[in-house]
Amino acid sequence: MTTKEQRSRFAAKKTAVLALLTGLSLITFLIESLFPTLIIPGAKPGLANVFSFAALIMYSPIEAFTVVALRTVLGAIYAGNFSALLYSFSGGIVSMAVSSVLMYVVYPKISVFAVSVAAAVAHNITQNAVFALLSGSVLMFVNLPYLVLLGIIAGAVVGGITILLFKGVPMNIFEKVIFKKENGR
């Protein structure tokens, strides 16, 4: 098999894995949207973020941002909630940016668990800021301490699930499909 064929095969596998992660993320998001919100209106655990976080760990920020973008856009279409798109998209992009910086600059000095918590808190702060900007009301910042606390809890859950995912899936699957990155990392 030539090098060009190997790269093509890797690209096809990578695309398939990213499609799977996006699909799982979308399904999780849609199921989560069926349940009532937590303490504060709109607050959800964010379990769909497990799959975008997994994309970041397995590949790079570009692929993780792609999973986030596709999930939020498709989630808005399937759930019929286009107003939430702005909140989900902005929160997802900012949290993935925080995750990317921490994973590629600070990790392994901090854990995957800590990265997930920081990202979830950033997500909640961003969504709250977007709502305050759109509504013109700074009163929403009253909820910020509660949103930070919920972000810590949700980030801990997402980080824990992500760690369990990588521990539970046989390593040879990752070695065959994922860790043979084009950039050598």
CSV table of C-alpha atoms in Angstrom, one decimal:
chain,number,residue,atom,x,y,z
A,1,MET,CA,0.0,0.0,0.0
A,2,THR,CA,1.4,3.4,-1.0
A,3,THR,CA,1.8,6.3,1.4
A,4,LYS,CA,-1.0,8.1,-0.5
A,5,GLU,CA,-3.3,5.2,0.0
A,6,GLN,CA,-2.4,5.0,3.7
A,7,ARG,CA,-3.2,8.7,4.1
A,8,SER,CA,-6.5,8.3,2.3
A,9,ARG,CA,-7.4,5.3,4.5
A,10,PHE,CA,-6.5,7.3,7.6
A,11,ALA,CA,-8.6,10.3,6.4
A,12,ALA,CA,-11.6,8.0,5.8
A,13,LYS,CA,-11.3,6.4,9.2
A,14,LYS,CA,-10.9,9.8,10.8
A,15,THR,CA,-14.0,11.1,9.0
A,16,ALA,CA,-15.9,8.1,10.1
A,17,VAL,CA,-14.9,8.5,13.8
A,18,LEU,CA,-15.7,12.2,13.7
A,19,ALA,CA,-19.1,11.5,12.2
A,20,LEU,CA,-19.7,8.9,14.9
A,21,LEU,CA,-18.7,11.4,17.6
A,22,THR,CA,-20.9,14.1,16.1
A,23,GLY,CA,-23.8,11.7,15.9
A,24,LEU,CA,-23.4,10.5,19.5
A,25,SER,CA,-23.1,14.1,20.6
A,26,LEU,CA,-26.3,15.1,18.7
A,27,ILE,CA,-28.3,12.1,20.1
A,28,THR,CA,-27.1,12.9,23.6
A,29,PHE,CA,-28.0,16.5,23.2
A,30,LEU,CA,-31.5,15.7,21.9
A,31,ILE,CA,-32.2,13.2,24.7
A,32,GLU,CA,-30.9,15.7,27.3
A,33,SER,CA,-33.2,18.4,25.8
A,34,LEU,CA,-36.2,16.2,26.6
A,35,PHE,CA,-35.6,16.5,30.4
A,36,PRO,CA,-36.5,19.5,32.5
A,37,THR,CA,-33.8,22.0,33.2
A,38,LEU,CA,-31.8,22.0,36.4
A,39,ILE,CA,-32.1,24.6,39.1
A,40,ILE,CA,-31.7,27.6,36.8
A,41,PRO,CA,-33.8,27.9,33.6
A,42,GLY,CA,-31.8,26.5,30.6
A,43,ALA,CA,-29.2,24.7,32.8
A,44,LYS,CA,-28.4,21.2,31.5
A,45,PRO,CA,-25.6,18.7,32.4
A,46,GLY,CA,-24.0,19.1,28.9
A,47,LEU,CA,-23.3,15.4,28.5
A,48,ALA,CA,-23.0,15.9,24.7
A,49,ASN,CA,-19.7,17.6,25.4
A,50,VAL,CA,-18.2,14.2,26.2
A,51,PHE,CA,-17.9,13.6,22.5
A,52,SER,CA,-16.5,16.9,21.4
A,53,PHE,CA,-14.0,16.6,24.3
A,54,ALA,CA,-13.1,13.1,23.1
A,55,ALA,CA,-12.5,14.6,19.6
A,56,LEU,CA,-10.1,17.1,21.1
A,57,ILE,CA,-8.2,14.4,22.9
A,58,MET,CA,-8.1,12.0,20.0
A,59,TYR,CA,-7.3,14.5,17.2
A,60,SER,CA,-6.9,18.3,17.5
A,61,PRO,CA,-8.9,21.5,18.2
A,62,ILE,CA,-10.0,21.8,14.6
A,63,GLU,CA,-11.8,18.4,14.7
A,64,ALA,CA,-13.3,19.2,18.2
A,65,PHE,CA,-14.6,22.6,17.0
A,66,THR,CA,-16.1,20.8,14.0
A,67,VAL,CA,-18.0,18.4,16.3
A,68,VAL,CA,-19.2,21.3,18.5
A,69,ALA,CA,-20.3,23.3,15.5
A,70,LEU,CA,-22.2,20.5,13.8
A,71,ARG,CA,-23.8,19.4,17.0
A,72,THR,CA,-25.1,22.8,17.9
A,73,VAL,CA,-26.4,23.6,14.4
A,74,LEU,CA,-28.0,20.2,13.9
A,75,GLY,CA,-29.3,20.2,17.4
A,76,ALA,CA,-31.1,23.5,16.8
A,77,ILE,CA,-32.5,22.2,13.6
A,78,TYR,CA,-33.8,18.9,15.0
A,79,ALA,CA,-35.0,20.4,18.3
A,80,GLY,CA,-36.5,23.3,16.5
A,81,ASN,CA,-35.0,25.8,19.0
A,82,PHE,CA,-33.1,28.3,16.8
A,83,SER,CA,-32.9,30.9,19.6
A,84,ALA,CA,-30.8,28.5,21.7
A,85,LEU,CA,-28.4,28.1,18.8
A,86,LEU,CA,-26.7,31.4,19.7
A,87,TYR,CA,-26.2,30.3,23.4
A,88,SER,CA,-25.1,26.7,22.6
A,89,PHE,CA,-22.8,27.7,19.8
A,90,SER,CA,-21.1,30.6,21.6
A,91,GLY,CA,-20.8,28.5,24.8
A,92,GLY,CA,-19.5,25.5,22.9
A,93,ILE,CA,-16.9,27.5,21.0
A,94,VAL,CA,-15.6,29.3,24.0
A,95,SER,CA,-15.5,26.1,26.2
A,96,MET,CA,-13.7,24.3,23.4
A,97,ALA,CA,-11.2,27.1,23.1
A,98,VAL,CA,-10.5,26.9,26.8
A,99,SER,CA,-10.2,23.1,26.5
A,100,SER,CA,-7.8,23.4,23.6
A,101,VAL,CA,-5.5,25.9,25.3
A,102,LEU,CA,-5.4,23.9,28.5
A,103,MET,CA,-4.9,20.5,26.7
A,104,TYR,CA,-2.2,21.8,24.3
A,105,VAL,CA,-0.4,24.3,26.6
A,106,VAL,CA,-0.9,23.2,30.3
A,107,TYR,CA,-1.7,19.4,30.1
A,108,PRO,CA,-0.3,17.2,31.7
A,109,LYS,CA,0.3,19.7,34.6
A,110,ILE,CA,-3.4,19.7,35.0
A,111,SER,CA,-5.7,16.7,34.5
A,112,VAL,CA,-8.3,16.0,31.9
A,113,PHE,CA,-10.8,16.2,34.7
A,114,ALA,CA,-9.6,19.8,35.5
A,115,VAL,CA,-9.7,20.8,31.9
A,116,SER,CA,-13.3,19.6,31.6
A,117,VAL,CA,-14.4,21.6,34.7
A,118,ALA,CA,-12.7,24.8,33.4
A,119,ALA,CA,-14.4,24.4,30.1
A,120,ALA,CA,-17.8,23.8,31.6
A,121,VAL,CA,-17.5,26.9,33.8
A,122,ALA,CA,-16.4,28.9,30.7
A,123,HIS,CA,-19.4,27.6,28.8
A,124,ASN,CA,-21.8,28.7,31.5
A,125,ILE,CA,-20.2,32.1,31.9
A,126,THR,CA,-20.3,32.6,28.1
A,127,GLN,CA,-24.0,31.6,27.8
A,128,ASN,CA,-24.9,33.9,30.7
A,129,ALA,CA,-22.9,36.8,29.1
A,130,VAL,CA,-24.6,36.3,25.7
A,131,PHE,CA,-28.0,36.3,27.4
A,132,ALA,CA,-27.2,39.5,29.3
A,133,LEU,CA,-26.0,41.2,26.1
A,134,LEU,CA,-29.1,40.1,24.1
A,135,SER,CA,-31.6,40.9,26.8
A,136,GLY,CA,-29.8,44.1,27.8
A,137,SER,CA,-30.2,43.1,31.4
A,138,VAL,CA,-27.3,42.7,33.8
A,139,LEU,CA,-29.6,41.1,36.3
A,140,MET,CA,-28.8,37.7,34.8
A,141,PHE,CA,-25.4,38.0,36.4
A,142,VAL,CA,-27.1,37.3,39.7
A,143,ASN,CA,-27.3,33.7,38.5
A,144,LEU,CA,-23.5,33.6,37.8
A,145,PRO,CA,-22.4,32.0,41.1
A,146,TYR,CA,-25.0,29.2,40.6
A,147,LEU,CA,-24.0,28.7,37.0
A,148,VAL,CA,-20.3,28.5,38.1
A,149,LEU,CA,-21.3,25.8,40.7
A,150,LEU,CA,-23.4,23.9,38.1
A,151,GLY,CA,-20.5,24.2,35.7
A,152,ILE,CA,-18.1,22.7,38.2
A,153,ILE,CA,-20.5,19.8,38.8
A,154,ALA,CA,-21.3,19.3,35.1
A,155,GLY,CA,-17.6,19.6,34.1
A,156,ALA,CA,-16.7,17.0,36.7
A,157,VAL,CA,-19.3,14.6,35.3
A,158,VAL,CA,-18.3,15.2,31.7
A,159,GLY,CA,-14.6,14.8,32.6
A,160,GLY,CA,-15.3,11.6,34.6
A,161,ILE,CA,-17.3,10.1,31.7
A,162,THR,CA,-14.6,11.1,29.2
A,163,ILE,CA,-11.9,9.4,31.3
A,164,LEU,CA,-14.0,6.3,31.7
A,165,LEU,CA,-14.6,6.3,28.0
A,166,PHE,CA,-10.9,6.2,27.2
A,167,LYS,CA,-10.3,3.6,29.9
A,168,GLY,CA,-13.2,1.4,28.8
A,169,VAL,CA,-12.5,1.3,25.1
A,170,PRO,CA,-9.8,-1.2,24.2
A,171,MET,CA,-6.5,0.7,23.4
A,172,ASN,CA,-5.9,-1.2,20.2
A,173,ILE,CA,-8.9,0.6,18.7
A,174,PHE,CA,-7.4,3.9,19.5
A,175,GLU,CA,-4.0,2.8,18.2
A,176,LYS,CA,-5.4,1.6,14.9
A,177,VAL,CA,-7.7,4.6,14.2
A,178,ILE,CA,-6.9,7.5,16.3
A,179,PHE,CA,-3.3,7.9,17.5
A,180,LYS,CA,-1.8,7.6,14.1
A,181,LYS,CA,-2.2,11.4,13.6
A,182,GLU,CA,-1.0,13.1,10.5
A,183,ASN,CA,0.9,15.6,12.5
A,184,GLY,CA,2.9,13.0,14.4
A,185,ARG,CA,1.5,13.9,17.8
